[in-house]
Short mmCIF file of C-alpha atoms in Angstrom, two decimals:
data_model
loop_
_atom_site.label_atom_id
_atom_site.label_comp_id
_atom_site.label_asym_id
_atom_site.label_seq_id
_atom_site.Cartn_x
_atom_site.Cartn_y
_atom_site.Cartn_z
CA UNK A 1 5.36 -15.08 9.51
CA UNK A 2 5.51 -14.92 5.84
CA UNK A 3 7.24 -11.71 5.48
CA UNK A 4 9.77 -12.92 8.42
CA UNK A 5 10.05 -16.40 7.53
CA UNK A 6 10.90 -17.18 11.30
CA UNK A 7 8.61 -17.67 13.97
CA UNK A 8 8.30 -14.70 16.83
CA UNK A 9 7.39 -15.34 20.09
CA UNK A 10 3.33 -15.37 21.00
CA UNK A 11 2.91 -16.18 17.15
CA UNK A 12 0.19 -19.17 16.67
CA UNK A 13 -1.61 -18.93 13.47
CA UNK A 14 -4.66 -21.38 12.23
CA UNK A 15 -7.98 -20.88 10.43
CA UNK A 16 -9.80 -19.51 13.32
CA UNK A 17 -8.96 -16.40 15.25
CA UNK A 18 -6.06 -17.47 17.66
CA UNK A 19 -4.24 -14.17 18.37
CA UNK A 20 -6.03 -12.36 20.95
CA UNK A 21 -3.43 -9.66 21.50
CA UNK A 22 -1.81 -6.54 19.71
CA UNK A 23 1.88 -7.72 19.45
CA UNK A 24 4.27 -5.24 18.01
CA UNK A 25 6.90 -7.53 16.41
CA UNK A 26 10.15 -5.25 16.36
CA UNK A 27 14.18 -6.09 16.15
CA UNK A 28 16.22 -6.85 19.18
CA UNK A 29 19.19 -8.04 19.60
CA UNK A 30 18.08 -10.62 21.67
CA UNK A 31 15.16 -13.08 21.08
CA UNK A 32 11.84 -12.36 23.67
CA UNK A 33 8.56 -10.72 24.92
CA UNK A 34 7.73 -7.44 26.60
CA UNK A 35 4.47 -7.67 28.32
CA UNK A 36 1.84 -4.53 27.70
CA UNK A 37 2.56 -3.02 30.93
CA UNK A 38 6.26 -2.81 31.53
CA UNK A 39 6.16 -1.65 27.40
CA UNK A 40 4.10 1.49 27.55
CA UNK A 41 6.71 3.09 30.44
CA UNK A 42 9.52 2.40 28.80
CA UNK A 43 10.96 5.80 27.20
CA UNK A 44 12.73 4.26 24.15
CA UNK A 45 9.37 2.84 22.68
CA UNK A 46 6.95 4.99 21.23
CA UNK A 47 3.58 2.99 22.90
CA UNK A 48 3.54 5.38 26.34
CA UNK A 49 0.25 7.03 25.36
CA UNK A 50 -1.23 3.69 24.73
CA UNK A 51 -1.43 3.42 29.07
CA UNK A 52 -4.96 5.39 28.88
CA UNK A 53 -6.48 2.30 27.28
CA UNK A 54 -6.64 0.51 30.23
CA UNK A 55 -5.27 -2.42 32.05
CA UNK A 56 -7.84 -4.95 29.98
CA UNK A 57 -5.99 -3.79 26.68
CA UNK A 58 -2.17 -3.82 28.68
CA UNK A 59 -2.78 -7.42 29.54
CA UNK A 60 -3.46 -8.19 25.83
CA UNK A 61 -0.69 -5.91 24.67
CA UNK A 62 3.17 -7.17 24.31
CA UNK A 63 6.24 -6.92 22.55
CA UNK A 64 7.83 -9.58 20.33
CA UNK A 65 11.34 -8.65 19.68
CA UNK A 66 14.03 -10.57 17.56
CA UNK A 67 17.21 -10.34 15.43
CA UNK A 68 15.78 -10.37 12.10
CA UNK A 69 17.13 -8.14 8.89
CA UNK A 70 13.67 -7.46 7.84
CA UNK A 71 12.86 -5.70 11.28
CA UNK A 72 16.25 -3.50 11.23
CA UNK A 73 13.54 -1.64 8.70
CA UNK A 74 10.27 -2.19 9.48
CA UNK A 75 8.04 -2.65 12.90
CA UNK A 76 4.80 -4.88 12.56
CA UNK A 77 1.61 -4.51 14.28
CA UNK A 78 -0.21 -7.84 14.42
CA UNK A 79 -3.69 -7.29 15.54
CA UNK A 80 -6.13 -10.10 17.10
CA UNK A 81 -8.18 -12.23 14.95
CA UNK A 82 -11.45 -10.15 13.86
CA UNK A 83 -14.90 -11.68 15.82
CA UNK A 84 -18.20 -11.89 14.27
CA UNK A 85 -20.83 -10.69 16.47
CA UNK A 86 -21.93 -7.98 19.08
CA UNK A 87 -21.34 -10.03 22.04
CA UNK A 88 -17.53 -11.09 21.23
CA UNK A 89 -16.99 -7.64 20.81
CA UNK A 90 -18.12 -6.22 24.08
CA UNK A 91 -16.38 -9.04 25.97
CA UNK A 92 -13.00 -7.58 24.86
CA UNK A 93 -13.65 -5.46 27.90
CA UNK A 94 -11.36 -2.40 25.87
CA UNK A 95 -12.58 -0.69 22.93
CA UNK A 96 -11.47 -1.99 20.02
CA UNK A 97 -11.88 0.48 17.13
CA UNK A 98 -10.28 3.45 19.62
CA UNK A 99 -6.56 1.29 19.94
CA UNK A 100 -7.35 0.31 15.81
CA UNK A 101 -7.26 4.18 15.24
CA UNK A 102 -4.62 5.17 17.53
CA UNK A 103 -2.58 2.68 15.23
CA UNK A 104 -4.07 3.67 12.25
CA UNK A 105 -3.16 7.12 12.73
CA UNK A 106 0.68 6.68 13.53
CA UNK A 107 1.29 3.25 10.89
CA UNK A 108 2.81 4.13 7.73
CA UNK A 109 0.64 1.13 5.68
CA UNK A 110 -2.56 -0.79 7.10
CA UNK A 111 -2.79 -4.23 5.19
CA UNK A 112 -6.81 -5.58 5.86
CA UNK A 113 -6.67 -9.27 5.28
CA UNK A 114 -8.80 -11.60 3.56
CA UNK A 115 -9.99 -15.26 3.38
CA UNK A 116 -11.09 -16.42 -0.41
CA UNK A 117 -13.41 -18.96 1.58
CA UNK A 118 -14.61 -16.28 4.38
CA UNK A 119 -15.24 -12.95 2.64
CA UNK A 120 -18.34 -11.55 5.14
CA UNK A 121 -17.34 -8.61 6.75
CA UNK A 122 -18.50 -8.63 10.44
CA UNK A 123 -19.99 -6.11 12.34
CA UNK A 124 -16.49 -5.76 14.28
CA UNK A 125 -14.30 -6.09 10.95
CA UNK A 126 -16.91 -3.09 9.55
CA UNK A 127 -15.89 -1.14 12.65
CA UNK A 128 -12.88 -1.78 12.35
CA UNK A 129 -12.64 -0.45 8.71
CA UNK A 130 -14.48 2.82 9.85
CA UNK A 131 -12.10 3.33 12.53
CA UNK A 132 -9.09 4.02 9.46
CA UNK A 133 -11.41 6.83 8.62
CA UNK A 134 -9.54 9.74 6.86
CA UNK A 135 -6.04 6.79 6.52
CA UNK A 136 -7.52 5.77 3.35
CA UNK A 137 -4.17 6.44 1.31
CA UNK A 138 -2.18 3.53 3.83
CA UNK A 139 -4.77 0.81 3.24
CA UNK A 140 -4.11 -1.97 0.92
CA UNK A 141 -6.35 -5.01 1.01
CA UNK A 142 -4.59 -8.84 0.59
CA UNK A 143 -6.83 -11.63 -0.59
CA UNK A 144 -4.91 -14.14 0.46
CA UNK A 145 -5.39 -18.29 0.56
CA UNK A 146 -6.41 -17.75 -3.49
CA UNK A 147 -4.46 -21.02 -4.62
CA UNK A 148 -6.99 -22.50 -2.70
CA UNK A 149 -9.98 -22.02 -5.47
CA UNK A 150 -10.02 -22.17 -9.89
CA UNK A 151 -9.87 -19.41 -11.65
CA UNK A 152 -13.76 -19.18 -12.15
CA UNK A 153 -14.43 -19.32 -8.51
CA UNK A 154 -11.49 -16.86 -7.58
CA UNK A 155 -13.34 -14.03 -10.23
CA UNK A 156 -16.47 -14.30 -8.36
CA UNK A 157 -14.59 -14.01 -5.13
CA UNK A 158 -12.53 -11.13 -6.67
CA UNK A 159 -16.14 -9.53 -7.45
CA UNK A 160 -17.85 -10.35 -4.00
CA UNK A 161 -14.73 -9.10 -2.17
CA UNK A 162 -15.19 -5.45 -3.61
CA UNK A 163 -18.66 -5.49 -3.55
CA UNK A 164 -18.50 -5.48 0.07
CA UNK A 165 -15.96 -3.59 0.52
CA UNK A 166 -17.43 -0.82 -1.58
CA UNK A 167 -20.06 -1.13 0.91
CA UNK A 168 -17.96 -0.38 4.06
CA UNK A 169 -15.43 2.11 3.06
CA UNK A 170 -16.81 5.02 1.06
CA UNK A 171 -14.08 6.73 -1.04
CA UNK A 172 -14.63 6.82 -4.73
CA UNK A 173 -11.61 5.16 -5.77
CA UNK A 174 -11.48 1.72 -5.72
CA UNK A 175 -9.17 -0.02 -3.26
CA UNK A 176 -5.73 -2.11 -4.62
CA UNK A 177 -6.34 -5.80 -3.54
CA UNK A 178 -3.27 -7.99 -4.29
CA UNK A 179 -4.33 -11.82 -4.74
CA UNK A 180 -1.81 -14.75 -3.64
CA UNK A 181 -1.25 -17.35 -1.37
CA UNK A 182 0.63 -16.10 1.59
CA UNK A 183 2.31 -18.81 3.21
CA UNK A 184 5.32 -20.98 2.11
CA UNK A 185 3.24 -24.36 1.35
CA UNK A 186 2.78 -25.60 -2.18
CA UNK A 187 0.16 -24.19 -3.98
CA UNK A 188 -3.13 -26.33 -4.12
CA UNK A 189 -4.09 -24.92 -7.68
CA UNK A 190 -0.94 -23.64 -10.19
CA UNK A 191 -3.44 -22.02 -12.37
CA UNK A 192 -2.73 -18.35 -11.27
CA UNK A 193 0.68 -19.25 -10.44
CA UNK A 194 2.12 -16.31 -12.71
CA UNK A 195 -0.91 -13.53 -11.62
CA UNK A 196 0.26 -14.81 -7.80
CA UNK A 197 3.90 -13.92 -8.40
CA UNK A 198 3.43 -10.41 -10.03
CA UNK A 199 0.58 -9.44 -7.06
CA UNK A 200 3.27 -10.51 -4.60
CA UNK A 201 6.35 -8.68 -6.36
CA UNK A 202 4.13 -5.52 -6.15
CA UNK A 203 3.06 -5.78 -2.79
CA UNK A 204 6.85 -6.69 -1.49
CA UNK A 205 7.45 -3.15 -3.55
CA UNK A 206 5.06 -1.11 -2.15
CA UNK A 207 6.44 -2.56 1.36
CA UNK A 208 10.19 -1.88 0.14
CA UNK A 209 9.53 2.07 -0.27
CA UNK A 210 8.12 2.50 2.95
CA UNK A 211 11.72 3.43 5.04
CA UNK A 212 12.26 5.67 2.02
CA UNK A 213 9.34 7.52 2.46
CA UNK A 214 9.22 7.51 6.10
CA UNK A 215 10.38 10.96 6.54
CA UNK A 216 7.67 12.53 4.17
CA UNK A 217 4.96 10.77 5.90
CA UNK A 218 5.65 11.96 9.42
CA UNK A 219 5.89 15.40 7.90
CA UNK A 220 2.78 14.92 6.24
CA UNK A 221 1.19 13.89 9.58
CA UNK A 222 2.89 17.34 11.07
CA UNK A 223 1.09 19.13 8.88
CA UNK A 224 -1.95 17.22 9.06
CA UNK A 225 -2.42 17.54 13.49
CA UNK A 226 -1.34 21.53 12.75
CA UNK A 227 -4.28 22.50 10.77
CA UNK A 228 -6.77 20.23 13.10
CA UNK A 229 -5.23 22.06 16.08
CA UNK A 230 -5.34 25.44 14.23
CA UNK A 231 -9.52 24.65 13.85
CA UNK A 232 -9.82 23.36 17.17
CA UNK A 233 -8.47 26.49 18.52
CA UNK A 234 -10.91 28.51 16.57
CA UNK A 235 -13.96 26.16 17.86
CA UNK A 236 -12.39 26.27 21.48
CA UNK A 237 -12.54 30.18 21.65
CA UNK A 238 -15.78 30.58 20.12
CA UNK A 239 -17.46 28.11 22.95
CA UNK A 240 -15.71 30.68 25.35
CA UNK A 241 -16.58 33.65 23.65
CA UNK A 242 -20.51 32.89 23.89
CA UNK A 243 -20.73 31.81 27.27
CA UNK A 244 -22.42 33.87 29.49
CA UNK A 245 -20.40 35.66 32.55
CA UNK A 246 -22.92 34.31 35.69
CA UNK A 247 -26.01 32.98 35.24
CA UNK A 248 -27.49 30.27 32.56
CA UNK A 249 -24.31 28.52 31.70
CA UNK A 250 -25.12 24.97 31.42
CA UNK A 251 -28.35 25.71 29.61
CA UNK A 252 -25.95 27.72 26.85
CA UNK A 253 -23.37 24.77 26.80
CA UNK A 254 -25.96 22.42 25.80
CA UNK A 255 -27.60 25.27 23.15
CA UNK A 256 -23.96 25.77 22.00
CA UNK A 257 -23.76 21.67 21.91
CA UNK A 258 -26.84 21.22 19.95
CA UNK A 259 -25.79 23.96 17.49
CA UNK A 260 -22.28 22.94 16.86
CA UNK A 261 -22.95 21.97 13.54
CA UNK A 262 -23.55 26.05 12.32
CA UNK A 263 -20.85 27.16 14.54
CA UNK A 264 -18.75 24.53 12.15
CA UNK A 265 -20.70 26.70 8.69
CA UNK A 266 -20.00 30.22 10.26
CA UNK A 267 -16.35 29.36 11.59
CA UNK A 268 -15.78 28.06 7.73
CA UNK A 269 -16.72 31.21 6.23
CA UNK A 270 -15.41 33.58 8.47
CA UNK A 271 -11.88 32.02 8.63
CA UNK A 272 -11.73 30.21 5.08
CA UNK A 273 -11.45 27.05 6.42
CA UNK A 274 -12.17 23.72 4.17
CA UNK A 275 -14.74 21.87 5.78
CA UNK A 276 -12.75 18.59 5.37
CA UNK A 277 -10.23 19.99 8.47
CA UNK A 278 -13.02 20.10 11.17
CA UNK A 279 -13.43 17.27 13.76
CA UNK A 280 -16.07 14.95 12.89
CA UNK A 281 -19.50 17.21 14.70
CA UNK A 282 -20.62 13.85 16.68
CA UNK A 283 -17.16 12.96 18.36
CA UNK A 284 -16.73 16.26 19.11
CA UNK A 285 -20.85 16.86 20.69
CA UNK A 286 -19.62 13.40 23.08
CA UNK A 287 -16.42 14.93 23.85
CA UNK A 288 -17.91 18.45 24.81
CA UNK A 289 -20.40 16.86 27.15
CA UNK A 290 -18.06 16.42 29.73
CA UNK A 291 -16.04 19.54 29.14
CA UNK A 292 -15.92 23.35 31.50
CA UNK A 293 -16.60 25.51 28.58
CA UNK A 294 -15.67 28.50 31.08
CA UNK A 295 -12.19 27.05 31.47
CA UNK A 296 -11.75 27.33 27.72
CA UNK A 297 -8.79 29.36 26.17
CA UNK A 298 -9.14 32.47 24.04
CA UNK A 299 -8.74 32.61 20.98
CA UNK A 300 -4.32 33.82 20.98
CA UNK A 301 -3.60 35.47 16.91
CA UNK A 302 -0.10 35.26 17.67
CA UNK A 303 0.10 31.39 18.38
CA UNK A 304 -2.46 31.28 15.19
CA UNK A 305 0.25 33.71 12.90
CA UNK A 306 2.79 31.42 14.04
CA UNK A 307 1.05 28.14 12.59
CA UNK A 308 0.21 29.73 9.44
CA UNK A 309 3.82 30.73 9.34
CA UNK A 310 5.04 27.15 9.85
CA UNK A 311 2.62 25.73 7.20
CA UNK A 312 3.47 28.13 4.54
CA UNK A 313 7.30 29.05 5.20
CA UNK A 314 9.07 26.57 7.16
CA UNK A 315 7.53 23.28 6.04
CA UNK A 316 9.07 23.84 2.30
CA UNK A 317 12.14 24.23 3.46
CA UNK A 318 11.84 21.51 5.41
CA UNK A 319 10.88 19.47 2.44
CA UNK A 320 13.96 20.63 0.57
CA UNK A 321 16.09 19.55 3.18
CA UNK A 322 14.52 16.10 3.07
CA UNK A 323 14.90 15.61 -0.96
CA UNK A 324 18.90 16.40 -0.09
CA UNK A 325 19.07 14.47 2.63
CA UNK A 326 17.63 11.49 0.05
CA UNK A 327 20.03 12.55 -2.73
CA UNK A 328 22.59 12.16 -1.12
CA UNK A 329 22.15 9.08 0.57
CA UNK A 330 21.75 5.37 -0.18
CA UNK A 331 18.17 4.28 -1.13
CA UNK A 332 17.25 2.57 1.71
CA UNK A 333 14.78 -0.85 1.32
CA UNK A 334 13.67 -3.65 3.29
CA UNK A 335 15.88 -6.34 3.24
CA UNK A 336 16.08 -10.02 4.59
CA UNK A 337 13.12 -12.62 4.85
CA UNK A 338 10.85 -13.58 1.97
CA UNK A 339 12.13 -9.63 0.33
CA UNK A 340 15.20 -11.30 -0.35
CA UNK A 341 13.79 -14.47 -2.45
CA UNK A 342 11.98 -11.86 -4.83
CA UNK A 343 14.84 -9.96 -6.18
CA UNK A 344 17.26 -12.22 -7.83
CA UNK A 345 18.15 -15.52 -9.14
CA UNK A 346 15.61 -17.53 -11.54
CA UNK A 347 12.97 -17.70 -9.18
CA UNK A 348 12.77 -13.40 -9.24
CA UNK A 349 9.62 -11.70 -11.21
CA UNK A 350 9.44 -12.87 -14.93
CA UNK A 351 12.82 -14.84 -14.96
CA UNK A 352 13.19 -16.91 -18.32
CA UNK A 353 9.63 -15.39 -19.40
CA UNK A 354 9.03 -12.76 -22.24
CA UNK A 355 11.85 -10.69 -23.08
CA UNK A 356 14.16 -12.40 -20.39
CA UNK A 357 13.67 -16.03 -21.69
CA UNK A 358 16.89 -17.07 -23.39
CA UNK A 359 18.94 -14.69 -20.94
CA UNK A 360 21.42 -16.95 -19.88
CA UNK A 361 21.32 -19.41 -23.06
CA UNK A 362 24.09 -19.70 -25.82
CA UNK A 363 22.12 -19.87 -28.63
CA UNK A 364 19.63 -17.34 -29.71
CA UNK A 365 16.37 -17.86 -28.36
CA UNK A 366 14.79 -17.06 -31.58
CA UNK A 367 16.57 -19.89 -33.52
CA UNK A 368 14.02 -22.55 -32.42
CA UNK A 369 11.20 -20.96 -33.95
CA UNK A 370 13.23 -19.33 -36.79
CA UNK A 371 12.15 -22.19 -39.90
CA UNK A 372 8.51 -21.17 -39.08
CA UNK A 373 9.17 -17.59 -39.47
CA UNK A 374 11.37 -18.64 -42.64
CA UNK A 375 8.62 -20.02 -44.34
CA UNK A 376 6.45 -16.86 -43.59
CA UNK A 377 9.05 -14.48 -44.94
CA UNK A 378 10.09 -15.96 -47.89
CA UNK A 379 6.22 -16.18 -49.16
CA UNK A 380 6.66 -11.93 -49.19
CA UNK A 381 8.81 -12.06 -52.01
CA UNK A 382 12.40 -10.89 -50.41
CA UNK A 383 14.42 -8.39 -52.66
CA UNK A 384 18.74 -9.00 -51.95
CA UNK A 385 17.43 -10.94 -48.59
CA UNK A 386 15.23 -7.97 -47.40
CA UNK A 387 11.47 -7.54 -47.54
CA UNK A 388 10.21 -3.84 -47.33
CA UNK A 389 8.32 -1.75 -44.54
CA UNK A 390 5.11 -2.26 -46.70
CA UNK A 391 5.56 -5.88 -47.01
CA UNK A 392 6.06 -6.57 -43.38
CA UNK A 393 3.62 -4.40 -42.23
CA UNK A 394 1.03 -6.76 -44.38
CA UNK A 395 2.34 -9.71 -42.56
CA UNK A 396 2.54 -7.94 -38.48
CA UNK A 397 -0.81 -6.54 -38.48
CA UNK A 398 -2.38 -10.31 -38.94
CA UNK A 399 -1.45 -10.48 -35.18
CA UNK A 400 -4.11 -7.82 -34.53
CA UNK A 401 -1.77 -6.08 -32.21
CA UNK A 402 -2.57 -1.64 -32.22
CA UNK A 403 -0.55 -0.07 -34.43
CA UNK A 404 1.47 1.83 -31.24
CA UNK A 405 2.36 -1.64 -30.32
CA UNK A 406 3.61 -2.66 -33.86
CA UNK A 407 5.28 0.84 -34.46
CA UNK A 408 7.69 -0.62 -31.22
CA UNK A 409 8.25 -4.13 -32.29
CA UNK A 410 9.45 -2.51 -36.25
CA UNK A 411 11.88 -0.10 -33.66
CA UNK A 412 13.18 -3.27 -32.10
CA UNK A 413 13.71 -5.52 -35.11
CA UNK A 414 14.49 -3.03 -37.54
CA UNK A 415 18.77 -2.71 -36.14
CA UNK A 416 20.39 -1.82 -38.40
CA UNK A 417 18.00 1.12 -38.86
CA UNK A 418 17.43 0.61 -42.80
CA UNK A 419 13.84 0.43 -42.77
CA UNK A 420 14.13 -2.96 -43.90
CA UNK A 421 13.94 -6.26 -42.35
CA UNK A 422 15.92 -9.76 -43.02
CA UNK A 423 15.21 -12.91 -42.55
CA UNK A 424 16.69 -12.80 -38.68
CA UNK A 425 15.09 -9.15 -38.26
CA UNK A 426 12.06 -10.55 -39.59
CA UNK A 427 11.88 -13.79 -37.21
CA UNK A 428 12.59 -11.13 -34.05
CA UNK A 429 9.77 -9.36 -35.04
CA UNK A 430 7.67 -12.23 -35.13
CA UNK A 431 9.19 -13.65 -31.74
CA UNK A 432 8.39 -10.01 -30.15
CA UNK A 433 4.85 -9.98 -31.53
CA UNK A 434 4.03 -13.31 -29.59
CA UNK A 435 5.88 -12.15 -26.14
CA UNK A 436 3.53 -9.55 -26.46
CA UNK A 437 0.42 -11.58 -27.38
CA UNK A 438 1.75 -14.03 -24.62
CA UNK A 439 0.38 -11.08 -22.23
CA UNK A 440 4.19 -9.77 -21.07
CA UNK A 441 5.68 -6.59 -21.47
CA UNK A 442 7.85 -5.25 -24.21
CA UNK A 443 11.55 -3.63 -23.47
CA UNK A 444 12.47 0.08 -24.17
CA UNK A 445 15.90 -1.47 -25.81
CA UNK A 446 16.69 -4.61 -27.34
CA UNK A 447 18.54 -6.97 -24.71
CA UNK A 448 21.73 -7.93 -25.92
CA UNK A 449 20.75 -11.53 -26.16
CA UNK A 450 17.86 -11.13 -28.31
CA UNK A 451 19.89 -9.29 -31.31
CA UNK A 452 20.13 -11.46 -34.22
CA UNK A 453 23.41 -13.12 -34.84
CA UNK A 454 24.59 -11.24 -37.72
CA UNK A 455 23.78 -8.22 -36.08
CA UNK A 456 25.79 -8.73 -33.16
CA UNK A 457 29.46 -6.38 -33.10
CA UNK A 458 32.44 -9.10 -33.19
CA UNK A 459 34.15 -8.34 -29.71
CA UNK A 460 37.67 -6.32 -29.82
CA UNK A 461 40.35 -8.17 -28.24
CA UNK A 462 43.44 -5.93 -27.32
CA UNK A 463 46.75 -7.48 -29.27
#
């Protein structure tokens, strides 16, 4: 809703868990709903394989479609409202975590959401988590309703919120979590107004390169299914190869069941396989349970050559075609919604702040402070109107600021280049020294409307 800034049809959002349905919100031309069932048949949708979950899931599936820009770029998957408890869970009557993965494995970004006043993970929202197992590199985590505590509470929350999540997913880097207040009402506590705007401006970017790096990611997912299905054919033929001819096979099925963990060892070493593209051993034990081992294929080294072949000849050209195809077209972002009140105007990221305040002022932002700095600079004993390197660099270090830092600001202030600063060069370095203390970023060139007045070149008028 906030990314849209429209309602779609079946929306209805509140503090508890109201959406009991998947709904993929997608463009149309036409506002409307496709119910589950009449969606997974139709060819020009990619849901059809989503028909072996089940009738229970169908009638909580549907399709919202509408005429908005952002959608022309993105889909959106809006799952149900998380539950808290065994029972809730069963009485879904579909499993859960199997439709979460089947998602998970075809999204291009998985955004977990979180309350500042309810951060306990439930047993379902931990299952939920597992089931994104080996997507790791498309989660992102939004702690969202932060306006809604101080800045003390929100660090504790902050620290609570990764705590737990350490606990549930188990990679060793630590998970981005943007912090804001999702939702187009005035904020309840303008504290961490400025730390909500720049958590916001990164997420919206990190949702803006997704059509750009669409391509990449599906042939990263190519790549991904022909390795699995290159080890699954090596684990398929060895099943075959050790069953017996006649007599004893289910005993050996369950022997070769029980053992599949050292078939896994001995297929690694034999074929030089990373351990890391094998099927997790206790999926695959359930899935073998119900399986004809005798019906099994053998093991075919052409169809294997021709994988290998794929994976280490054709996918790089592939990849070269796709940089071209980039190059030469227009970068392509998501447009429309709330993407569109982020990038311009004086309500964009850092807007009148830092380096960009006095942008679209007449006078020189510096001016205003300038008999301050005055006072400072004439106290280190000017020579012609100009204090030295060695003089200044008495005064800038007072700020405490590493010398790398400093070393940029003297770049900046110093413009005419004569390692020597005036009284106007002198009051910009001062005015960059607090934008930096101020906590905001320092420019690799000097805007034009923070160069000193005398410095400026008189503008050429043609007679």
């Amino acid at each position: 809703r906030y990314l849209l800034e429209q309602d779609f049809p079946g929306m209805r959002i509140g503090p508890e868990p109201t959406t009991d349905s998947f709904i993929a919100v997608m463009y149309g031309d036409s506002e409307g709903n496709v119910p589950g069932n009449a969606l997974v048949v139709d060819p020009k949708k990619p849901f059809r394989k989503l028909s072996r979950f089940g009738n229970a899931f169908l009638n909580r599936f549907m399709c919202s479609q509408l005429p908005n820009q952002v959608l022309k770029s993105i889909s959106i998957i809006d799952s149900p409202g998380i539950l808290s408890g065994e029972k809730q869970r069963i009485s879904r009557g579909y499993d859960f975590c199997q439709v979460l993965q089947w998602f998970a494995e075809r999204v291009d970004r998985i955004i977990l959401l979180f309350d500042a006043h309810k951060l306990d993970i439930s047993d379902e929202f931990s299952e939920a988590i597992k089931s994104f197992r080996g997507q790791d590199d498309k989660i992102r985590v939004v702690l969202n309703k932060a306006d809604q505590v101080d800045t003390q509470q929100l660090m504790r929350v902050y620290g609570a919120l990764m705590w737990s999540l350490g606990k549930v997913i188990n990679t060793p880097e630590v998970l981005r979590v943007y912090i804001g207040s999702f939702w187009s009402h005035p904020l309840r506590n303008t504290e961490n107004r400025r730390l909500f705007e720049a958590e916001a401006q990164d997420l919206f970017k990190d949702i803006q390169s997704l059509p750009q790096k669409a391509a990449v990611r599906k042939l990263n997912d190519l790549i991904k299914r022909a390795r699995l299905a290159k080890v699954h054919a090596y684990i398929i033929s060895y099943l075959k190869k050790e069953m017996p001819s006649v007599f004893g096979k289910e005993n050996k099925k369950k022997e070769l069941i029980s053992r599949l963990p050292e078939i896994y060892i001995q297929l690694q070493r034999e074929y030089h396989i990373s351990a890391g593209d094998f099927p997790e051993v206790k999926k695959m034990q359930e899935l073998l349970e119900t399986c004809d081992f005798a019906k099994f294929h053998s093991l075919k080294p052409k169809l294997i050559e021709a994988v290998d072949n794929m994976l280490a000849n054709k996918i790089a050209s592939l990849m070269s075609l796709i940089s071209q195809e980039e190059s030469n077209m227009p970068t392509e972002m998501v447009h429309g919604g709330a993407f569109d009140g982020t990038m311009a105007g004086p309500f964009g990221h850092g807007y009148g702040e830092g380096v960009k305040e006095g942008a679209d002022e007449d006078e020189w932002v510096v001016a205003k402070d300038k008999p301050a700095y005055d006072e400072i600079f004439y106290t280190l004993s000017p020579i012609n109107g100009k204090i030295s390197g060695i003089s200044a660099k008495k005064e800038m270090v007072t700020s405490k600021l590493p010398n790398s830092v400093l070393g940029k600001i003297w770049k900046l202030a110093d413009c005419d280049g004569d390692g020597m600063l005036d009284d106007e060069e002198f009051a910009l370095a001062k005015h960059l020294i607090k934008i930096k203390l101020d906590g905001y970023e320092l420019p690799g060139t000097l805007p034009s409307h923070l160069v000193p007045p005398s410095h400026r070149k008189p503008l050429q008028t043609a007679e």
